[in-house]
């Protein structure tokens, strides 16, 4: 029993990594603006998170390689190898830089709810402390402290959600959970993509693969991941339900007010410190995960150039940190910036997932037990197809707005995008099938 609890605690690093300012902002905004209509997106993304994180961890346990190393080895000797590696690491680094903006702004907002301190001074202090922490060899003490504060804040949201849910009918909650629909109101589709991007974090796939190894058992890994991720999903849903109690337009002050009205005046202090803890801990995780991803993809050929104290390693995390600090200093409005960061990572997700599909179906890396079964491939195919649809549509909307054409006709473009996403999915799965057949027969 004790070993199982420790195993669940170990894998809670994944849920702790995705419950940050982005989750709180995006989920509570969804609740405030669209009530329970987008609850299904969190249910879908929780299952998708488990599916993809399990596959990424399985790669490391079975092959002994982390996800980055496995991608690099899968395309060894191919002319497109370097292009693929650069695209993957570029997507992760820029996605992490977008997250870092939300992390810095989230930490900033949290502390300003409690103390009246200049934003620019706070951003500089946060940046300096993050640099100091990333420069030391061990992050365990900081990670445990921040993780405890974030979990404590999660319990506050769960408690508040119970009070708020008393004013909601079970039929409303069930309908929001199981009936997928995107309201026609502006911003709904961006929020759906944001809810997926804030739960299934692309760099977490590399983080989860990086912390697992051959000493872990597949069965124990699956149990630990399942409990940790589904608890994280429940907390995210609780945040959305709390968001429904906000009167008027969403803001952090309005969210703090909703907590205060249910739990008392002390809740604003807990929320402020918890939001700071979530942002600050994620402000350490995002640049570190980016550097680890780059190290895993490019470090095999020149290991000495990608050590923790190497210039290359430090330049990667420094770039991500500087981007976040830059936006934090520029008086960017935190709520739209954080939601946009989650949506950008929702765009990166299908791209990274496709490479995970190739790796998890590679017989040279995975033994018979580790290879994806037909059921797993069908489930991963659905996740990739849905995220491709949402990603393509948001890119199309951005193009339309950029050239001044307003919003595209949704029914027509959903049909076209669905056809394109289906075509891309077919091409990917045909190539995966051919690869499996070719390598199995060798």
mmCIF file of N, CA and C in Angstrom, residues 190-268:
data_model
loop_
_atom_site.group_PDB
_atom_site.id
_atom_site.type_symbol
_atom_site.label_atom_id
_atom_site.label_comp_id
_atom_site.label_asym_id
_atom_site.label_seq_id
_atom_site.Cartn_x
_atom_site.Cartn_y
_atom_site.Cartn_z
ATOM 1 N N UNK A 190 -11.529 29.346 -29.035
ATOM 2 C CA UNK A 190 -10.193 29.597 -28.486
ATOM 3 C C UNK A 190 -10.097 29.051 -27.064
ATOM 4 N N UNK A 191 -11.176 29.184 -26.298
ATOM 5 C CA UNK A 191 -11.188 28.652 -24.933
ATOM 6 C C UNK A 191 -11.142 27.130 -24.925
ATOM 7 N N UNK A 192 -11.847 26.488 -25.869
ATOM 8 C CA UNK A 192 -11.803 25.020 -25.960
ATOM 9 C C UNK A 192 -10.374 24.563 -26.222
ATOM 10 N N UNK A 193 -9.714 25.214 -27.191
ATOM 11 C CA UNK A 193 -8.319 24.871 -27.494
ATOM 12 C C UNK A 193 -7.427 25.153 -26.289
ATOM 13 N N UNK A 194 -7.726 26.249 -25.571
ATOM 14 C CA UNK A 194 -6.963 26.582 -24.375
ATOM 15 C C UNK A 194 -7.138 25.560 -23.268
ATOM 16 N N UNK A 195 -8.365 25.063 -23.079
ATOM 17 C CA UNK A 195 -8.621 24.042 -22.058
ATOM 18 C C UNK A 195 -7.856 22.760 -22.355
ATOM 19 N N UNK A 196 -7.761 22.414 -23.641
ATOM 20 C CA UNK A 196 -6.984 21.228 -24.030
ATOM 21 C C UNK A 196 -5.495 21.502 -23.854
ATOM 22 N N UNK A 197 -5.048 22.690 -24.299
ATOM 23 C CA UNK A 197 -3.627 23.036 -24.216
ATOM 24 C C UNK A 197 -3.120 23.190 -22.800
ATOM 25 N N UNK A 198 -4.007 23.560 -21.866
ATOM 26 C CA UNK A 198 -3.574 23.740 -20.481
ATOM 27 C C UNK A 198 -3.570 22.429 -19.700
ATOM 28 N N UNK A 199 -4.245 21.397 -20.238
ATOM 29 C CA UNK A 199 -4.284 20.083 -19.573
ATOM 30 C C UNK A 199 -3.281 19.121 -20.191
ATOM 31 N N UNK A 200 -3.296 19.020 -21.525
ATOM 32 C CA UNK A 200 -2.339 18.151 -22.220
ATOM 33 C C UNK A 200 -1.175 19.030 -22.661
ATOM 34 N N UNK A 201 -0.267 19.305 -21.741
ATOM 35 C CA UNK A 201 0.839 20.234 -22.001
ATOM 36 C C UNK A 201 1.911 19.521 -22.827
ATOM 37 N N UNK A 202 2.242 20.029 -24.035
ATOM 38 C CA UNK A 202 3.208 19.321 -24.889
ATOM 39 C C UNK A 202 4.545 19.020 -24.212
ATOM 40 N N UNK A 203 5.101 20.002 -23.467
ATOM 41 C CA UNK A 203 6.412 19.727 -22.864
ATOM 42 C C UNK A 203 6.313 18.743 -21.707
ATOM 43 N N UNK A 204 5.105 18.549 -21.166
ATOM 44 C CA UNK A 204 4.936 17.536 -20.117
ATOM 45 C C UNK A 204 5.150 16.124 -20.639
ATOM 46 N N UNK A 205 4.918 15.908 -21.952
ATOM 47 C CA UNK A 205 5.183 14.593 -22.543
ATOM 48 C C UNK A 205 6.670 14.267 -22.435
ATOM 49 N N UNK A 206 7.520 15.271 -22.656
ATOM 50 C CA UNK A 206 8.971 15.081 -22.531
ATOM 51 C C UNK A 206 9.368 14.986 -21.058
ATOM 52 N N UNK A 207 8.698 15.773 -20.211
ATOM 53 C CA UNK A 207 8.983 15.733 -18.774
ATOM 54 C C UNK A 207 8.620 14.368 -18.190
ATOM 55 N N UNK A 208 7.419 13.859 -18.533
ATOM 56 C CA UNK A 208 6.978 12.556 -18.025
ATOM 57 C C UNK A 208 7.857 11.423 -18.495
ATOM 58 N N UNK A 209 8.301 11.517 -19.755
ATOM 59 C CA UNK A 209 9.202 10.499 -20.289
ATOM 60 C C UNK A 209 10.576 10.602 -19.640
ATOM 61 N N UNK A 210 10.986 11.831 -19.337
ATOM 62 C CA UNK A 210 12.314 12.041 -18.768
ATOM 63 C C UNK A 210 12.455 11.551 -17.340
ATOM 64 N N UNK A 211 11.356 11.578 -16.557
ATOM 65 C CA UNK A 211 11.458 11.160 -15.151
ATOM 66 C C UNK A 211 11.258 9.662 -14.970
ATOM 67 N N UNK A 212 10.835 8.964 -16.034
ATOM 68 C CA UNK A 212 10.637 7.513 -15.928
ATOM 69 C C UNK A 212 11.812 6.773 -16.546
ATOM 70 N N UNK A 213 12.021 5.534 -16.120
ATOM 71 C CA UNK A 213 13.110 4.725 -16.669
ATOM 72 C C UNK A 213 12.761 3.248 -16.516
ATOM 73 N N UNK A 214 13.724 2.378 -16.837
ATOM 74 C CA UNK A 214 13.481 0.934 -16.831
ATOM 75 C C UNK A 214 13.221 0.366 -15.435
ATOM 76 N N UNK A 215 13.517 1.136 -14.379
ATOM 77 C CA UNK A 215 13.264 0.636 -13.023
ATOM 78 C C UNK A 215 11.775 0.661 -12.678
ATOM 79 N N UNK A 216 10.981 1.424 -13.438
ATOM 80 C CA UNK A 216 9.541 1.483 -13.199
ATOM 81 C C UNK A 216 8.830 0.320 -13.884
ATOM 82 N N UNK A 217 7.751 -0.132 -13.288
ATOM 83 C CA UNK A 217 6.911 -1.177 -13.872
ATOM 84 C C UNK A 217 5.752 -0.519 -14.618
ATOM 85 N N UNK A 218 5.384 -1.100 -15.783
ATOM 86 C CA UNK A 218 4.307 -0.523 -16.588
ATOM 87 C C UNK A 218 3.003 -0.431 -15.797
ATOM 88 N N UNK A 219 2.684 -1.493 -15.061
ATOM 89 C CA UNK A 219 1.415 -1.517 -14.328
ATOM 90 C C UNK A 219 1.373 -0.436 -13.262
ATOM 91 N N UNK A 220 2.470 -0.291 -12.503
ATOM 92 C CA UNK A 220 2.519 0.720 -11.450
ATOM 93 C C UNK A 220 2.507 2.121 -12.045
ATOM 94 N N UNK A 221 3.209 2.296 -13.176
ATOM 95 C CA UNK A 221 3.222 3.594 -13.856
ATOM 96 C C UNK A 221 1.810 4.000 -14.260
ATOM 97 N N UNK A 222 1.063 3.051 -14.838
ATOM 98 C CA UNK A 222 -0.300 3.359 -15.302
ATOM 99 C C UNK A 222 -1.217 3.726 -14.136
ATOM 100 N N UNK A 223 -1.080 3.005 -13.024
ATOM 101 C CA UNK A 223 -1.902 3.306 -11.849
ATOM 102 C C UNK A 223 -1.579 4.701 -11.309
ATOM 103 N N UNK A 224 -0.274 4.975 -11.145
ATOM 104 C CA UNK A 224 0.140 6.273 -10.614
ATOM 105 C C UNK A 224 -0.297 7.425 -11.502
ATOM 106 N N UNK A 225 -0.102 7.270 -12.819
ATOM 107 C CA UNK A 225 -0.510 8.312 -13.764
ATOM 108 C C UNK A 225 -2.019 8.516 -13.748
ATOM 109 N N UNK A 226 -2.763 7.411 -13.739
ATOM 110 C CA UNK A 226 -4.229 7.498 -13.788
ATOM 111 C C UNK A 226 -4.763 8.297 -12.601
ATOM 112 N N UNK A 227 -4.309 7.949 -11.391
ATOM 113 C CA UNK A 227 -4.795 8.639 -10.194
ATOM 114 C C UNK A 227 -4.386 10.110 -10.221
ATOM 115 N N UNK A 228 -3.101 10.385 -10.523
ATOM 116 C CA UNK A 228 -2.597 11.760 -10.503
ATOM 117 C C UNK A 228 -3.293 12.633 -11.545
ATOM 118 N N UNK A 229 -3.433 12.115 -12.770
ATOM 119 C CA UNK A 229 -4.009 12.923 -13.854
ATOM 120 C C UNK A 229 -5.507 13.123 -13.670
ATOM 121 N N UNK A 230 -6.221 12.078 -13.254
ATOM 122 C CA UNK A 230 -7.664 12.242 -13.091
ATOM 123 C C UNK A 230 -8.000 13.122 -11.888
ATOM 124 N N UNK A 231 -7.167 13.102 -10.851
ATOM 125 C CA UNK A 231 -7.354 14.054 -9.752
ATOM 126 C C UNK A 231 -7.113 15.480 -10.246
ATOM 127 N N UNK A 232 -6.081 15.639 -11.082
ATOM 128 C CA UNK A 232 -5.817 16.947 -11.680
ATOM 129 C C UNK A 232 -6.980 17.414 -12.536
ATOM 130 N N UNK A 233 -7.570 16.488 -13.293
ATOM 131 C CA UNK A 233 -8.724 16.824 -14.122
ATOM 132 C C UNK A 233 -9.922 17.252 -13.293
ATOM 133 N N UNK A 234 -10.138 16.573 -12.163
ATOM 134 C CA UNK A 234 -11.253 16.924 -11.272
ATOM 135 C C UNK A 234 -11.053 18.325 -10.694
ATOM 136 N N UNK A 235 -9.796 18.648 -10.318
ATOM 137 C CA UNK A 235 -9.506 19.991 -9.800
ATOM 138 C C UNK A 235 -9.776 21.040 -10.877
ATOM 139 N N UNK A 236 -9.373 20.756 -12.128
ATOM 140 C CA UNK A 236 -9.623 21.692 -13.232
ATOM 141 C C UNK A 236 -11.123 21.908 -13.432
ATOM 142 N N UNK A 237 -11.902 20.823 -13.352
ATOM 143 C CA UNK A 237 -13.361 20.944 -13.490
ATOM 144 C C UNK A 237 -13.945 21.745 -12.331
ATOM 145 N N UNK A 238 -13.369 21.569 -11.139
ATOM 146 C CA UNK A 238 -13.823 22.342 -9.975
ATOM 147 C C UNK A 238 -13.582 23.830 -10.197
ATOM 148 N N UNK A 239 -12.430 24.166 -10.800
ATOM 149 C CA UNK A 239 -12.123 25.573 -11.097
ATOM 150 C C UNK A 239 -13.163 26.143 -12.058
ATOM 151 N N UNK A 240 -13.535 25.365 -13.086
ATOM 152 C CA UNK A 240 -14.551 25.823 -14.044
ATOM 153 C C UNK A 240 -15.890 26.051 -13.343
ATOM 154 N N UNK A 241 -16.262 25.131 -12.457
ATOM 155 C CA UNK A 241 -17.535 25.272 -11.735
ATOM 156 C C UNK A 241 -17.518 26.511 -10.846
ATOM 157 N N UNK A 242 -16.382 26.775 -10.183
ATOM 158 C CA UNK A 242 -16.258 27.990 -9.369
ATOM 159 C C UNK A 242 -16.410 29.224 -10.257
ATOM 160 N N UNK A 243 -15.876 29.148 -11.484
ATOM 161 C CA UNK A 243 -15.984 30.270 -12.421
ATOM 162 C C UNK A 243 -17.417 30.643 -12.746
ATOM 163 N N UNK A 244 -18.339 29.678 -12.654
ATOM 164 C CA UNK A 244 -19.750 29.976 -12.953
ATOM 165 C C UNK A 244 -20.364 30.913 -11.916
ATOM 166 N N UNK A 245 -19.720 31.042 -10.749
ATOM 167 C CA UNK A 245 -20.243 31.917 -9.692
ATOM 168 C C UNK A 245 -19.853 33.374 -9.905
ATOM 169 N N UNK A 246 -18.970 33.638 -10.882
ATOM 170 C CA UNK A 246 -18.525 35.011 -11.143
ATOM 171 C C UNK A 246 -19.645 35.791 -11.820
ATOM 172 N N UNK A 247 -19.938 36.955 -11.278
ATOM 173 C CA UNK A 247 -20.955 37.828 -11.856
ATOM 174 C C UNK A 247 -20.278 38.813 -12.809
ATOM 175 N N UNK A 248 -20.723 38.829 -14.064
ATOM 176 C CA UNK A 248 -20.144 39.754 -15.038
ATOM 177 C C UNK A 248 -18.898 39.184 -15.682
ATOM 178 N N UNK A 249 -18.045 40.074 -16.205
ATOM 179 C CA UNK A 249 -16.856 39.667 -16.950
ATOM 180 C C UNK A 249 -15.806 39.070 -16.020
ATOM 181 N N UNK A 250 -15.062 38.066 -16.543
ATOM 182 C CA UNK A 250 -14.049 37.399 -15.717
ATOM 183 C C UNK A 250 -12.872 38.323 -15.436
ATOM 184 N N UNK A 251 -12.394 38.282 -14.205
ATOM 185 C CA UNK A 251 -11.132 38.912 -13.810
ATOM 186 C C UNK A 251 -10.629 38.155 -12.589
ATOM 187 N N UNK A 252 -9.358 38.353 -12.251
ATOM 188 C CA UNK A 252 -8.819 37.666 -11.077
ATOM 189 C C UNK A 252 -9.475 38.180 -9.795
ATOM 190 N N UNK A 253 -9.772 39.473 -9.759
ATOM 191 C CA UNK A 253 -10.457 40.020 -8.588
ATOM 192 C C UNK A 253 -11.856 39.424 -8.446
ATOM 193 N N UNK A 254 -12.533 39.218 -9.596
ATOM 194 C CA UNK A 254 -13.870 38.612 -9.561
ATOM 195 C C UNK A 254 -13.795 37.168 -9.077
ATOM 196 N N UNK A 255 -12.742 36.440 -9.514
ATOM 197 C CA UNK A 255 -12.566 35.057 -9.070
ATOM 198 C C UNK A 255 -12.270 35.010 -7.573
ATOM 199 N N UNK A 256 -11.401 35.924 -7.110
ATOM 200 C CA UNK A 256 -11.110 35.995 -5.676
ATOM 201 C C UNK A 256 -12.378 36.323 -4.895
ATOM 202 N N UNK A 257 -13.222 37.188 -5.472
ATOM 203 C CA UNK A 257 -14.490 37.533 -4.831
ATOM 204 C C UNK A 257 -15.419 36.340 -4.727
ATOM 205 N N UNK A 258 -15.444 35.499 -5.779
ATOM 206 C CA UNK A 258 -16.285 34.295 -5.755
ATOM 207 C C UNK A 258 -15.828 33.339 -4.659
ATOM 208 N N UNK A 259 -14.504 33.199 -4.494
ATOM 209 C CA UNK A 259 -13.969 32.346 -3.428
ATOM 210 C C UNK A 259 -14.300 32.919 -2.053
ATOM 211 N N UNK A 260 -14.153 34.247 -1.924
ATOM 212 C CA UNK A 260 -14.402 34.905 -0.643
ATOM 213 C C UNK A 260 -15.860 34.777 -0.217
ATOM 214 N N UNK A 261 -16.773 34.925 -1.183
ATOM 215 C CA UNK A 261 -18.204 34.854 -0.854
ATOM 216 C C UNK A 261 -18.606 33.470 -0.354
ATOM 217 N N UNK A 262 -17.861 32.441 -0.785
ATOM 218 C CA UNK A 262 -18.192 31.072 -0.377
ATOM 219 C C UNK A 262 -17.449 30.642 0.887
ATOM 220 N N UNK A 263 -16.179 31.098 1.032
ATOM 221 C CA UNK A 263 -15.335 30.589 2.124
ATOM 222 C C UNK A 263 -14.973 31.634 3.174
ATOM 223 N N UNK A 264 -15.151 32.917 2.870
ATOM 224 C CA UNK A 264 -14.780 33.959 3.818
ATOM 225 C C UNK A 264 -13.599 34.782 3.327
ATOM 226 N N UNK A 265 -13.296 35.863 4.060
ATOM 227 C CA UNK A 265 -12.270 36.810 3.635
ATOM 228 C C UNK A 265 -10.874 36.227 3.515
ATOM 229 N N UNK A 266 -10.589 35.164 4.275
ATOM 230 C CA UNK A 266 -9.242 34.583 4.243
ATOM 231 C C UNK A 266 -8.923 33.939 2.899
ATOM 232 N N UNK A 267 -9.970 33.598 2.115
ATOM 233 C CA UNK A 267 -9.759 32.869 0.859
ATOM 234 C C UNK A 267 -8.951 33.676 -0.143
ATOM 235 N N UNK A 268 -9.071 35.015 -0.102
ATOM 236 C CA UNK A 268 -8.341 35.835 -1.067
ATOM 237 C C UNK A 268 -6.832 35.713 -0.845
#
